[in-house]
Amino acid sequence: MIKKNKKFETEAIRTQLERTQFLEHSTPMYLTSSFVFEDAEDMRASFAEEKERNIYSRYSNPNSSEFIEKVCKMERAEAGFAFASGMAAVFSTFAALLESGDHIISAKSIFGSTHTLFTQFFPKWNIKTSYFDSNALEEIENLITAKTKVIYAESPTNPGVDILDLEVLGKIAGKNGLILIIDNCFASPYLQQPIKFGADLVIHSGTKLMDGQGRVLAGITVGNTELIDKIYRFSRITGPALSPFNAWVLSKSLETLALRVDRHCSNALQLAEFLEEHPKVAWVKYPFLKSHPKYEIAKKQMKAGGCVVAFEVDGGLEAGKKFFDSIKLLSLSANLGDSRSIVTHPASTTHSKLNAQERESVGISDGMVRVSVGLEHIDDIIEDIEQALG
Ligand SMILES: *Cc1c(COP(=O)(O)O)cnc(C)c1O
């Protein structure tokens, strides 16, 4: 059961394991693969699950438990399980819940590896996926069949920064008895809590804003107790668990999540406003710009606009590449939500395997640039982008 929560920032700092006999202030690291038993009866009762206790770190570990409890409070979720990466969370969540023959309805604009999982691997186990346009939620109900089990989406989307109305998704899932799973990694639990809008499960890649400093891979799924129990039973056997070391790093990182994300968002908004006025920029997309087509929905479901700004350099692919080659301070890298600002060119990198038409259908044009706005001083971020545009 969820206790009455304190404010977000307070829970992020004060959710902590019980102190040991050493009365440490900061949570210690429990780098141990297994745990000991008092006697034969203790061991029997533990394995029989008559006691809630740690047995083996593939099942649970104190550091992972602290991280999970913290994210549950942040997302207003009942329970969770932590994974070695965001993709381990995505895969294990579906693998635990779906049977051969089941059907997924997914937004078209989803993380590339998730898309590959749905199209190239799930068909091996006779799990099919149909896609709806992220800007046409009315398509969803037409895709539902007797075999449909899950609706899956991300908002904001990557890299197009589209916004999906979570309340509408929640209603469709509720009305049709489907499980709504939201990948909330782009927003972080600080900006948006999908469970409030009817999501049953929320997935995060902890690698992004949660760590926020580009150090560790992690993933987590939180939500409804019954569903999480199935995910836990699958995962304790198949072994995708988060390492206690990474769990410790993440739990520390979450202490500063609100502070960091506030600055990411204010920097991103200032950059978006700068780009909107720039003559060499064809368009800019950022959820909290009034010009964003879903500005009102973004305001309804998010506290601020997030760390990612997308824009189009005038002149298409060549201009996009030239812009990249001219960047001096910012990183050309594949991560996001890092303290370091990162620029990517989806058409020539992450989405180069799609043809131009497929790219267009997920909102990626040839000159499109995605910036994950970091925590450097905004003047320096703008200066680098301005000189590269020049
Ligand atoms: C990065 C990312 C993932 C995958 O997470 P990893 O930790 O890299 O495995 C899943 N979904 C979204 C939206 C992401 O950005």
Short mmCIF file of N, CA and C in Angstrom, two decimals, residues 181-315:
data_model
loop_
_atom_site.label_atom_id
_atom_site.label_comp_id
_atom_site.label_asym_id
_atom_site.label_seq_id
_atom_site.Cartn_x
_atom_site.Cartn_y
_atom_site.Cartn_z
N ILE A 181 0.40 0.78 -21.22
CA ILE A 181 1.80 0.88 -20.78
C ILE A 181 2.40 2.13 -21.40
N ILE A 182 2.96 3.00 -20.56
CA ILE A 182 3.58 4.23 -21.06
C ILE A 182 5.08 4.21 -20.74
N ASP A 183 5.89 4.44 -21.77
CA ASP A 183 7.33 4.67 -21.58
C ASP A 183 7.47 6.16 -21.26
N ASN A 184 7.78 6.43 -19.99
CA ASN A 184 7.76 7.82 -19.50
C ASN A 184 9.16 8.43 -19.42
N CYS A 185 10.09 7.83 -20.15
CA CYS A 185 11.49 8.19 -20.00
C CYS A 185 11.80 9.63 -20.43
N PHE A 186 11.13 10.10 -21.46
CA PHE A 186 11.41 11.46 -21.94
C PHE A 186 10.96 12.54 -20.96
N ALA A 187 9.91 12.24 -20.20
CA ALA A 187 9.38 13.26 -19.28
C ALA A 187 10.05 13.15 -17.91
N SER A 188 10.38 11.93 -17.48
CA SER A 188 10.79 11.63 -16.10
C SER A 188 9.56 11.76 -15.20
N PRO A 189 9.60 11.05 -14.06
CA PRO A 189 8.44 11.12 -13.16
C PRO A 189 8.22 12.51 -12.58
N TYR A 190 9.23 13.35 -12.65
CA TYR A 190 9.06 14.70 -12.10
C TYR A 190 8.10 15.54 -12.95
N LEU A 191 8.14 15.35 -14.26
CA LEU A 191 7.31 16.18 -15.14
C LEU A 191 5.93 15.59 -15.39
N GLN A 192 5.81 14.28 -15.31
CA GLN A 192 4.56 13.64 -15.74
C GLN A 192 4.38 12.29 -15.07
N GLN A 193 3.18 12.03 -14.56
CA GLN A 193 2.89 10.76 -13.90
C GLN A 193 1.71 10.08 -14.59
N PRO A 194 2.01 9.21 -15.56
CA PRO A 194 0.95 8.63 -16.41
C PRO A 194 -0.12 7.84 -15.65
N ILE A 195 0.22 7.32 -14.46
CA ILE A 195 -0.77 6.53 -13.71
C ILE A 195 -1.99 7.39 -13.35
N LYS A 196 -1.74 8.68 -13.11
CA LYS A 196 -2.84 9.62 -12.83
C LYS A 196 -3.86 9.66 -13.96
N PHE A 197 -3.38 9.36 -15.18
CA PHE A 197 -4.26 9.46 -16.35
C PHE A 197 -4.77 8.09 -16.79
N GLY A 198 -4.50 7.06 -16.00
CA GLY A 198 -5.07 5.74 -16.31
C GLY A 198 -4.07 4.71 -16.80
N ALA A 199 -2.77 5.02 -16.82
CA ALA A 199 -1.79 4.00 -17.21
C ALA A 199 -1.75 2.90 -16.15
N ASP A 200 -1.60 1.65 -16.59
CA ASP A 200 -1.47 0.54 -15.66
C ASP A 200 -0.02 0.30 -15.28
N LEU A 201 0.87 0.52 -16.26
CA LEU A 201 2.30 0.34 -16.02
C LEU A 201 3.07 1.50 -16.64
N VAL A 202 4.15 1.89 -15.98
CA VAL A 202 5.02 2.95 -16.49
C VAL A 202 6.43 2.37 -16.56
N ILE A 203 7.07 2.56 -17.72
CA ILE A 203 8.43 2.07 -17.91
C ILE A 203 9.38 3.26 -18.04
N HIS A 204 10.58 3.11 -17.47
CA HIS A 204 11.62 4.12 -17.65
C HIS A 204 12.91 3.47 -18.07
N SER A 205 13.63 4.15 -18.94
CA SER A 205 15.05 3.89 -19.07
C SER A 205 15.70 4.80 -18.02
N GLY A 206 16.26 4.20 -16.98
CA GLY A 206 16.92 5.00 -15.94
C GLY A 206 18.21 5.63 -16.43
N THR A 207 18.64 5.17 -17.61
CA THR A 207 19.87 5.64 -18.25
C THR A 207 19.81 7.14 -18.59
N LYS A 208 18.62 7.65 -18.77
CA LYS A 208 18.45 9.02 -19.28
C LYS A 208 18.37 10.03 -18.12
N LEU A 209 17.23 10.69 -17.94
CA LEU A 209 17.17 11.74 -16.92
C LEU A 209 17.35 11.23 -15.49
N MET A 210 16.96 9.99 -15.23
CA MET A 210 17.09 9.49 -13.86
C MET A 210 18.54 9.48 -13.40
N ASP A 211 19.42 8.88 -14.19
CA ASP A 211 20.85 8.98 -13.86
C ASP A 211 21.30 10.41 -14.12
N GLY A 212 21.03 10.88 -15.31
CA GLY A 212 21.23 12.29 -15.62
C GLY A 212 22.67 12.70 -15.82
N GLN A 213 23.60 11.75 -15.65
CA GLN A 213 25.00 12.11 -15.80
C GLN A 213 25.74 11.12 -16.67
N GLY A 214 24.98 10.37 -17.48
CA GLY A 214 25.57 9.50 -18.48
C GLY A 214 26.50 8.43 -17.95
N ARG A 215 26.19 7.84 -16.79
CA ARG A 215 27.14 6.89 -16.20
C ARG A 215 26.68 5.45 -16.29
N VAL A 216 25.41 5.19 -15.97
CA VAL A 216 24.98 3.79 -15.86
C VAL A 216 23.74 3.51 -16.72
N LEU A 217 23.57 2.26 -17.11
CA LEU A 217 22.35 1.81 -17.76
C LEU A 217 21.42 1.28 -16.68
N ALA A 218 20.13 1.52 -16.86
CA ALA A 218 19.14 0.99 -15.93
C ALA A 218 17.76 1.09 -16.53
N GLY A 219 16.85 0.30 -15.99
CA GLY A 219 15.45 0.38 -16.39
C GLY A 219 14.56 0.04 -15.23
N ILE A 220 13.30 0.45 -15.31
CA ILE A 220 12.36 0.11 -14.24
C ILE A 220 10.95 0.08 -14.79
N THR A 221 10.14 -0.84 -14.28
CA THR A 221 8.72 -0.85 -14.59
C THR A 221 7.97 -0.74 -13.27
N VAL A 222 7.02 0.19 -13.18
CA VAL A 222 6.21 0.33 -11.96
C VAL A 222 4.74 0.37 -12.33
N GLY A 223 3.89 0.07 -11.35
CA GLY A 223 2.44 0.15 -11.59
C GLY A 223 1.66 -0.77 -10.69
N ASN A 224 0.59 -1.30 -11.27
CA ASN A 224 -0.36 -2.17 -10.60
C ASN A 224 0.30 -3.43 -10.00
N THR A 225 -0.01 -3.73 -8.74
CA THR A 225 0.64 -4.83 -8.01
C THR A 225 0.53 -6.18 -8.72
N GLU A 226 -0.67 -6.47 -9.23
CA GLU A 226 -0.90 -7.77 -9.86
C GLU A 226 -0.02 -7.95 -11.10
N LEU A 227 0.05 -6.91 -11.92
CA LEU A 227 0.87 -6.98 -13.14
C LEU A 227 2.35 -7.05 -12.78
N ILE A 228 2.75 -6.25 -11.80
CA ILE A 228 4.16 -6.25 -11.41
C ILE A 228 4.56 -7.61 -10.84
N ASP A 229 3.63 -8.27 -10.16
CA ASP A 229 3.95 -9.60 -9.62
C ASP A 229 4.28 -10.58 -10.76
N LYS A 230 3.52 -10.49 -11.86
CA LYS A 230 3.82 -11.35 -13.01
C LYS A 230 5.19 -11.02 -13.59
N ILE A 231 5.49 -9.73 -13.66
CA ILE A 231 6.77 -9.29 -14.21
C ILE A 231 7.92 -9.75 -13.30
N TYR A 232 7.68 -9.65 -11.98
CA TYR A 232 8.68 -10.09 -11.02
C TYR A 232 8.95 -11.60 -11.15
N ARG A 233 7.88 -12.39 -11.25
CA ARG A 233 8.06 -13.85 -11.34
C ARG A 233 8.81 -14.25 -12.60
N PHE A 234 8.53 -13.55 -13.69
CA PHE A 234 9.24 -13.83 -14.94
C PHE A 234 10.71 -13.41 -14.80
N SER A 235 10.94 -12.24 -14.20
CA SER A 235 12.28 -11.66 -14.19
C SER A 235 13.20 -12.36 -13.19
N ARG A 236 12.65 -12.84 -12.08
CA ARG A 236 13.55 -13.48 -11.11
C ARG A 236 14.08 -14.80 -11.67
N ILE A 237 13.40 -15.34 -12.67
CA ILE A 237 13.87 -16.56 -13.32
C ILE A 237 14.79 -16.24 -14.50
N THR A 238 14.45 -15.21 -15.26
CA THR A 238 15.20 -14.95 -16.50
C THR A 238 16.42 -14.04 -16.29
N GLY A 239 16.49 -13.31 -15.17
CA GLY A 239 17.73 -12.65 -14.79
C GLY A 239 18.09 -11.30 -15.38
N PRO A 240 17.12 -10.42 -15.69
CA PRO A 240 17.50 -9.10 -16.19
C PRO A 240 17.71 -8.05 -15.08
N ALA A 241 17.87 -8.50 -13.83
CA ALA A 241 17.88 -7.56 -12.68
C ALA A 241 18.97 -6.50 -12.76
N LEU A 242 18.66 -5.35 -12.20
CA LEU A 242 19.60 -4.24 -12.07
C LEU A 242 20.70 -4.62 -11.07
N SER A 243 21.95 -4.17 -11.34
CA SER A 243 23.01 -4.44 -10.36
C SER A 243 22.85 -3.50 -9.17
N PRO A 244 23.18 -3.99 -7.95
CA PRO A 244 23.06 -3.13 -6.77
C PRO A 244 23.91 -1.86 -6.88
N PHE A 245 25.05 -1.97 -7.54
CA PHE A 245 25.89 -0.77 -7.69
C PHE A 245 25.13 0.29 -8.48
N ASN A 246 24.57 -0.11 -9.63
CA ASN A 246 23.83 0.87 -10.44
C ASN A 246 22.59 1.39 -9.71
N ALA A 247 21.95 0.51 -8.93
CA ALA A 247 20.78 0.94 -8.16
C ALA A 247 21.18 2.03 -7.16
N TRP A 248 22.33 1.85 -6.53
CA TRP A 248 22.82 2.83 -5.57
C TRP A 248 23.08 4.18 -6.26
N VAL A 249 23.73 4.11 -7.44
CA VAL A 249 24.02 5.34 -8.20
C VAL A 249 22.70 6.05 -8.53
N LEU A 250 21.73 5.27 -8.99
CA LEU A 250 20.45 5.88 -9.41
C LEU A 250 19.67 6.47 -8.26
N SER A 251 19.67 5.77 -7.13
CA SER A 251 18.90 6.28 -6.00
C SER A 251 19.48 7.62 -5.55
N LYS A 252 20.81 7.72 -5.59
CA LYS A 252 21.48 9.01 -5.30
C LYS A 252 21.08 10.06 -6.32
N SER A 253 21.09 9.67 -7.61
CA SER A 253 20.76 10.62 -8.67
C SER A 253 19.36 11.18 -8.51
N LEU A 254 18.46 10.32 -8.05
CA LEU A 254 17.06 10.78 -7.94
C LEU A 254 16.90 11.86 -6.87
N GLU A 255 17.87 11.94 -5.93
CA GLU A 255 17.79 13.00 -4.93
C GLU A 255 17.81 14.39 -5.59
N THR A 256 18.46 14.47 -6.75
CA THR A 256 18.57 15.78 -7.42
C THR A 256 17.73 15.85 -8.70
N LEU A 257 16.86 14.87 -8.91
CA LEU A 257 16.10 14.85 -10.17
C LEU A 257 15.31 16.15 -10.40
N ALA A 258 14.56 16.57 -9.40
CA ALA A 258 13.70 17.75 -9.56
C ALA A 258 14.55 18.98 -9.91
N LEU A 259 15.63 19.13 -9.16
CA LEU A 259 16.51 20.29 -9.36
C LEU A 259 17.10 20.28 -10.78
N ARG A 260 17.59 19.11 -11.19
CA ARG A 260 18.21 19.00 -12.51
C ARG A 260 17.19 19.22 -13.61
N VAL A 261 16.03 18.54 -13.48
CA VAL A 261 15.06 18.61 -14.57
C VAL A 261 14.50 20.03 -14.70
N ASP A 262 14.34 20.73 -13.57
CA ASP A 262 13.92 22.14 -13.66
C ASP A 262 14.89 22.94 -14.54
N ARG A 263 16.20 22.72 -14.34
CA ARG A 263 17.19 23.48 -15.10
C ARG A 263 17.23 23.01 -16.56
N HIS A 264 17.13 21.68 -16.77
CA HIS A 264 17.06 21.17 -18.15
C HIS A 264 15.93 21.88 -18.89
N CYS A 265 14.78 21.96 -18.23
CA CYS A 265 13.59 22.51 -18.90
C CYS A 265 13.71 24.01 -19.14
N SER A 266 14.28 24.74 -18.19
CA SER A 266 14.37 26.19 -18.42
C SER A 266 15.41 26.46 -19.50
N ASN A 267 16.51 25.70 -19.52
CA ASN A 267 17.49 25.85 -20.61
C ASN A 267 16.87 25.49 -21.96
N ALA A 268 16.12 24.39 -22.00
CA ALA A 268 15.52 23.93 -23.26
C ALA A 268 14.52 24.96 -23.79
N LEU A 269 13.72 25.52 -22.89
CA LEU A 269 12.74 26.52 -23.34
C LEU A 269 13.44 27.76 -23.89
N GLN A 270 14.52 28.17 -23.23
CA GLN A 270 15.25 29.35 -23.73
C GLN A 270 15.88 29.07 -25.09
N LEU A 271 16.43 27.87 -25.26
CA LEU A 271 17.00 27.51 -26.56
C LEU A 271 15.91 27.48 -27.63
N ALA A 272 14.76 26.88 -27.29
CA ALA A 272 13.65 26.79 -28.27
C ALA A 272 13.20 28.19 -28.68
N GLU A 273 13.11 29.09 -27.72
CA GLU A 273 12.68 30.47 -28.04
C GLU A 273 13.71 31.16 -28.92
N PHE A 274 14.99 30.92 -28.65
CA PHE A 274 16.05 31.49 -29.49
C PHE A 274 15.93 30.97 -30.92
N LEU A 275 15.77 29.64 -31.06
CA LEU A 275 15.72 29.03 -32.39
C LEU A 275 14.49 29.50 -33.18
N GLU A 276 13.40 29.74 -32.48
CA GLU A 276 12.17 30.18 -33.15
C GLU A 276 12.37 31.51 -33.88
N GLU A 277 13.29 32.32 -33.38
CA GLU A 277 13.54 33.64 -33.99
C GLU A 277 14.65 33.59 -35.03
N HIS A 278 15.32 32.43 -35.18
CA HIS A 278 16.51 32.38 -36.03
C HIS A 278 16.15 32.19 -37.50
N PRO A 279 16.71 33.04 -38.41
CA PRO A 279 16.32 32.98 -39.82
C PRO A 279 16.70 31.68 -40.54
N LYS A 280 17.71 30.94 -40.04
CA LYS A 280 18.11 29.70 -40.73
C LYS A 280 17.38 28.47 -40.22
N VAL A 281 16.43 28.68 -39.33
CA VAL A 281 15.71 27.54 -38.76
C VAL A 281 14.29 27.51 -39.33
N ALA A 282 13.94 26.39 -39.98
CA ALA A 282 12.63 26.29 -40.65
C ALA A 282 11.50 26.13 -39.64
N TRP A 283 11.71 25.27 -38.64
CA TRP A 283 10.71 25.12 -37.57
C TRP A 283 11.38 24.61 -36.30
N VAL A 284 10.71 24.81 -35.18
CA VAL A 284 11.19 24.33 -33.89
C VAL A 284 10.04 23.63 -33.19
N LYS A 285 10.33 22.51 -32.54
CA LYS A 285 9.29 21.83 -31.79
C LYS A 285 9.74 21.62 -30.36
N TYR A 286 8.95 22.16 -29.44
CA TYR A 286 9.20 21.97 -28.01
C TYR A 286 7.83 22.05 -27.33
N PRO A 287 7.51 21.08 -26.46
CA PRO A 287 6.15 21.00 -25.93
C PRO A 287 5.62 22.28 -25.27
N PHE A 288 6.51 23.07 -24.65
CA PHE A 288 6.03 24.26 -23.96
C PHE A 288 6.21 25.54 -24.78
N LEU A 289 6.41 25.41 -26.09
CA LEU A 289 6.31 26.58 -26.99
C LEU A 289 4.86 26.68 -27.42
N LYS A 290 4.33 27.88 -27.44
CA LYS A 290 2.92 28.06 -27.82
C LYS A 290 2.66 27.54 -29.23
N SER A 291 3.71 27.53 -30.07
CA SER A 291 3.54 27.08 -31.45
C SER A 291 3.44 25.55 -31.56
N HIS A 292 3.72 24.82 -30.48
CA HIS A 292 3.60 23.35 -30.56
C HIS A 292 2.13 22.98 -30.76
N PRO A 293 1.84 22.09 -31.73
CA PRO A 293 0.43 21.77 -32.02
C PRO A 293 -0.33 21.20 -30.82
N LYS A 294 0.39 20.62 -29.86
CA LYS A 294 -0.29 20.03 -28.69
C LYS A 294 0.07 20.77 -27.40
N TYR A 295 0.34 22.06 -27.55
CA TYR A 295 0.75 22.88 -26.40
C TYR A 295 -0.22 22.73 -25.21
N GLU A 296 -1.54 22.79 -25.49
CA GLU A 296 -2.53 22.74 -24.41
C GLU A 296 -2.49 21.39 -23.69
N ILE A 297 -2.31 20.32 -24.47
CA ILE A 297 -2.26 18.97 -23.86
C ILE A 297 -0.98 18.83 -23.04
N ALA A 298 0.13 19.34 -23.60
CA ALA A 298 1.40 19.30 -22.85
C ALA A 298 1.24 20.01 -21.51
N LYS A 299 0.59 21.17 -21.52
CA LYS A 299 0.38 21.94 -20.28
C LYS A 299 -0.48 21.17 -19.28
N LYS A 300 -1.45 20.43 -19.84
CA LYS A 300 -2.37 19.68 -18.97
C LYS A 300 -1.65 18.53 -18.26
N GLN A 301 -0.74 17.84 -18.98
CA GLN A 301 -0.19 16.61 -18.38
C GLN A 301 1.26 16.71 -17.93
N MET A 302 1.95 17.80 -18.28
CA MET A 302 3.36 17.94 -17.90
C MET A 302 3.58 19.20 -17.06
N LYS A 303 4.57 19.10 -16.17
CA LYS A 303 4.91 20.24 -15.32
C LYS A 303 5.76 21.26 -16.09
N ALA A 304 6.58 20.77 -17.03
CA ALA A 304 7.39 21.62 -17.91
C ALA A 304 7.67 20.80 -19.16
N GLY A 305 8.39 21.39 -20.13
CA GLY A 305 8.45 20.79 -21.46
C GLY A 305 9.49 19.70 -21.70
N GLY A 306 10.36 19.41 -20.72
CA GLY A 306 11.37 18.36 -20.92
C GLY A 306 12.68 18.91 -21.46
N CYS A 307 13.63 18.00 -21.71
CA CYS A 307 14.97 18.43 -22.07
C CYS A 307 15.24 18.40 -23.57
N VAL A 308 14.28 17.91 -24.37
CA VAL A 308 14.57 17.72 -25.79
C VAL A 308 13.87 18.76 -26.67
N VAL A 309 14.67 19.37 -27.53
CA VAL A 309 14.17 20.33 -28.51
C VAL A 309 14.50 19.77 -29.89
N ALA A 310 13.53 19.79 -30.81
CA ALA A 310 13.79 19.37 -32.19
C ALA A 310 13.64 20.58 -33.09
N PHE A 311 14.49 20.67 -34.09
CA PHE A 311 14.33 21.76 -35.06
C PHE A 311 14.88 21.35 -36.41
N GLU A 312 14.51 22.11 -37.42
CA GLU A 312 14.91 21.80 -38.79
C GLU A 312 15.81 22.93 -39.29
N VAL A 313 17.03 22.54 -39.71
CA VAL A 313 17.93 23.52 -40.32
C VAL A 313 17.50 23.68 -41.77
N ASP A 314 17.35 24.93 -42.21
CA ASP A 314 17.02 25.19 -43.62
C ASP A 314 18.07 24.55 -44.51
N GLY A 315 17.65 23.84 -45.56
CA GLY A 315 18.63 23.28 -46.49
C GLY A 315 18.77 21.77 -46.45
#
